[in-house]
PDB file of C-alpha atoms and ligand atoms in Angstrom:
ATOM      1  CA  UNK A 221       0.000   0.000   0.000  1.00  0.00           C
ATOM      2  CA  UNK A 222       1.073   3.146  -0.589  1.00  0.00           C
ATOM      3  CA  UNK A 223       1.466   5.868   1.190  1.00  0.00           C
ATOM      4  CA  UNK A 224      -0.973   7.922  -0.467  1.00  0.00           C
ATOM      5  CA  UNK A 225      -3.566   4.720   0.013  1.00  0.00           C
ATOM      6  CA  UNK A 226      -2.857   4.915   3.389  1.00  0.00           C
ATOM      7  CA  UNK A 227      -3.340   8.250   4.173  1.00  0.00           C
ATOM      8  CA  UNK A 228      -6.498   8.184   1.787  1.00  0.00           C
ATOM      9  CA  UNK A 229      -7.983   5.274   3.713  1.00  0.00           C
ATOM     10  CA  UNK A 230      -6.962   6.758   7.133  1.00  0.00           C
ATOM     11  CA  UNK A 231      -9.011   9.781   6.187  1.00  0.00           C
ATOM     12  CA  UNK A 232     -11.825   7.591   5.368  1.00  0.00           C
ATOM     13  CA  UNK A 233     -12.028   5.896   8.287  1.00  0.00           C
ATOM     14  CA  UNK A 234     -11.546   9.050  10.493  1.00  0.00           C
ATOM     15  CA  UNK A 235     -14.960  10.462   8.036  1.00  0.00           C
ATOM     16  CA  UNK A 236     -16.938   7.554   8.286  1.00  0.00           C
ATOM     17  CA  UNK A 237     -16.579   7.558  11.938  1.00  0.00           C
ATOM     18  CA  UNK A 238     -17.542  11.097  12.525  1.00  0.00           C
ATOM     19  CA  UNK A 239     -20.325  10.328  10.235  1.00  0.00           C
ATOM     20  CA  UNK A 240     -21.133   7.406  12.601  1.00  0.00           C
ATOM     21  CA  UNK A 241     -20.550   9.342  15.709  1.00  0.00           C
ATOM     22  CA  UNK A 242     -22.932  12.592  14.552  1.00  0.00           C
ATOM     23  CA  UNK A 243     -25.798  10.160  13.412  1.00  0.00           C
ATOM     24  CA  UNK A 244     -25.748   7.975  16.156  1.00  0.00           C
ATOM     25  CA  UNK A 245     -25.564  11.237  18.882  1.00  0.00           C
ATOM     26  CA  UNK A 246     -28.861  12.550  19.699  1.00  0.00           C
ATOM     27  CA  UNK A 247     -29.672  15.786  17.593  1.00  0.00           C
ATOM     28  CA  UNK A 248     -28.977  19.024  19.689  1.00  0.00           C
ATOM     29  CA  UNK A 249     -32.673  19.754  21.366  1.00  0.00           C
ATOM     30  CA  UNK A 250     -31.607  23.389  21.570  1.00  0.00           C
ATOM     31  CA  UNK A 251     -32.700  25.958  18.607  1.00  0.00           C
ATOM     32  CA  UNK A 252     -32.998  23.913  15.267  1.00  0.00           C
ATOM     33  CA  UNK A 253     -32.299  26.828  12.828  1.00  0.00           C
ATOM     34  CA  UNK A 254     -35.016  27.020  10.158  1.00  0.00           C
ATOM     35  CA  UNK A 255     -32.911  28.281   7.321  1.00  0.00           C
ATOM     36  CA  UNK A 256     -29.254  27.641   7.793  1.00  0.00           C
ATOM     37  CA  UNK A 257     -28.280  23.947   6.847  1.00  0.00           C
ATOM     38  CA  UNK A 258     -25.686  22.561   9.494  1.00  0.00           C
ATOM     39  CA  UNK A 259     -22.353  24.162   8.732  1.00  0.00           C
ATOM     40  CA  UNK A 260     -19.911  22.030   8.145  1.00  0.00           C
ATOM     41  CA  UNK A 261     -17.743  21.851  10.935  1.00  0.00           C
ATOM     42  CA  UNK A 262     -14.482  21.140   9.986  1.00  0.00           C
ATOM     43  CA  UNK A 263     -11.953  19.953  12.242  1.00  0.00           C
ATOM     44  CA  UNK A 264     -10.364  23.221  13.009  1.00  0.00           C
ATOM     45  CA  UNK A 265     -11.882  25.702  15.474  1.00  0.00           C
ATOM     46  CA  UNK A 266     -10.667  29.304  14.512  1.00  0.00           C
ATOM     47  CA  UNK A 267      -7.117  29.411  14.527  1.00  0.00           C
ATOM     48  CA  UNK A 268      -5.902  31.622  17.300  1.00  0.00           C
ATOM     49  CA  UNK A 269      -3.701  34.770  15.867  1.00  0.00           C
ATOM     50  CA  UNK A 270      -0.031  33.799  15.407  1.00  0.00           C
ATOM     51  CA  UNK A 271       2.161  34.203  18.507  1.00  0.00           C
ATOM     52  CA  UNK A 272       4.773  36.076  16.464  1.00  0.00           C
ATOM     53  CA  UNK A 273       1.882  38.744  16.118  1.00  0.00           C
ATOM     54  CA  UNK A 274       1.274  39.034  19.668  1.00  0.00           C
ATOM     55  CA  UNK A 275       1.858  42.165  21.167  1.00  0.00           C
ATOM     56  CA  UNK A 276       5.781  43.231  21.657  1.00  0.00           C
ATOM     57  CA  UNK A 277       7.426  45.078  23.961  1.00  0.00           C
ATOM     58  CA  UNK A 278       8.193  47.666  21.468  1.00  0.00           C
ATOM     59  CA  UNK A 279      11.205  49.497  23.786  1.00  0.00           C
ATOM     60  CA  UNK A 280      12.990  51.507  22.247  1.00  0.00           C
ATOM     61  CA  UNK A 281      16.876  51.381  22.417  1.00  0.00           C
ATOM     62  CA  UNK A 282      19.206  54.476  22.022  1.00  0.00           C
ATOM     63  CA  UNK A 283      19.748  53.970  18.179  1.00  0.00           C
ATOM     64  CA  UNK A 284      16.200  53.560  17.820  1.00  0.00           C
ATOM     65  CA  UNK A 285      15.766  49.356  17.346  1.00  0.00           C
ATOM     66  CA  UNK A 286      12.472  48.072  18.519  1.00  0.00           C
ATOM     67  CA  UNK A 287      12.087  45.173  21.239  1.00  0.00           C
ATOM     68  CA  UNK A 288      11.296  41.984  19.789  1.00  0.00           C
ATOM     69  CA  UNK A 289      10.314  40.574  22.985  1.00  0.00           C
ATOM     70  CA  UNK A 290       6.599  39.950  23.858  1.00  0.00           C
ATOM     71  CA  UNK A 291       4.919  42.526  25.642  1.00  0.00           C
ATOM     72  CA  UNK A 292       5.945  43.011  29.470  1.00  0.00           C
ATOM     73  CA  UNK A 293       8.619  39.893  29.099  1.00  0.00           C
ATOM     74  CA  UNK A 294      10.144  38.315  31.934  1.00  0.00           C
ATOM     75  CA  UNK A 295      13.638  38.962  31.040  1.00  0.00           C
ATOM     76  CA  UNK A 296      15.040  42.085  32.070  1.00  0.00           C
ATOM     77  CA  UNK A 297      16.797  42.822  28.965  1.00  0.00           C
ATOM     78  CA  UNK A 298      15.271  44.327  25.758  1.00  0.00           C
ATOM     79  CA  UNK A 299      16.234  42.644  22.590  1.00  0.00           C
ATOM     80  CA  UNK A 300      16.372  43.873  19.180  1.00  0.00           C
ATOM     81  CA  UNK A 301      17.151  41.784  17.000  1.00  0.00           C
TER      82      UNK A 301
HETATM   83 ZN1  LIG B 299      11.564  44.748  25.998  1.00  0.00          ZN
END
């Protein structure tokens, strides 16, 4: 088999059980929308923003370099880099 078969079939199985598992779990009681058909929840939840766009320290050193460092680090240097 090859590795494209296997991943393939993997995949399958992981589908058909989901299917297996959301048909054999008792609809949610709670609101049935009316009009929107049940979105298609994929496996990811919202992907959280990117650590390297968290918020940085942003001191400023003498010749005018920004810290890289996350916002209120630990370390008690700056670093520009
Ligand atoms: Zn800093």
């Amino acid at each position: 088999m090859s590795k494209m078969d296997n991943l393939r079939a993997m995949r399958e199985a992981r589908y058909a059980e989901a299917q297996k598992r959301s048909a054999a779990a008792p609809a949610k009681p709670a609101v049935k929308a009316p009009v929107a058909p049940p979105a298609a929840t994929t496996k990811k939840a919202s992907p959280e923003p990117a650590a390297a766009t968290e918020e940085l320290c942003g001191h400023r050193n003498m010749s005018g370099r920004t810290c890289t460092r996350e916002s209120g680090h630990a370390a008690k240097s700056h670093r520009y880099s």
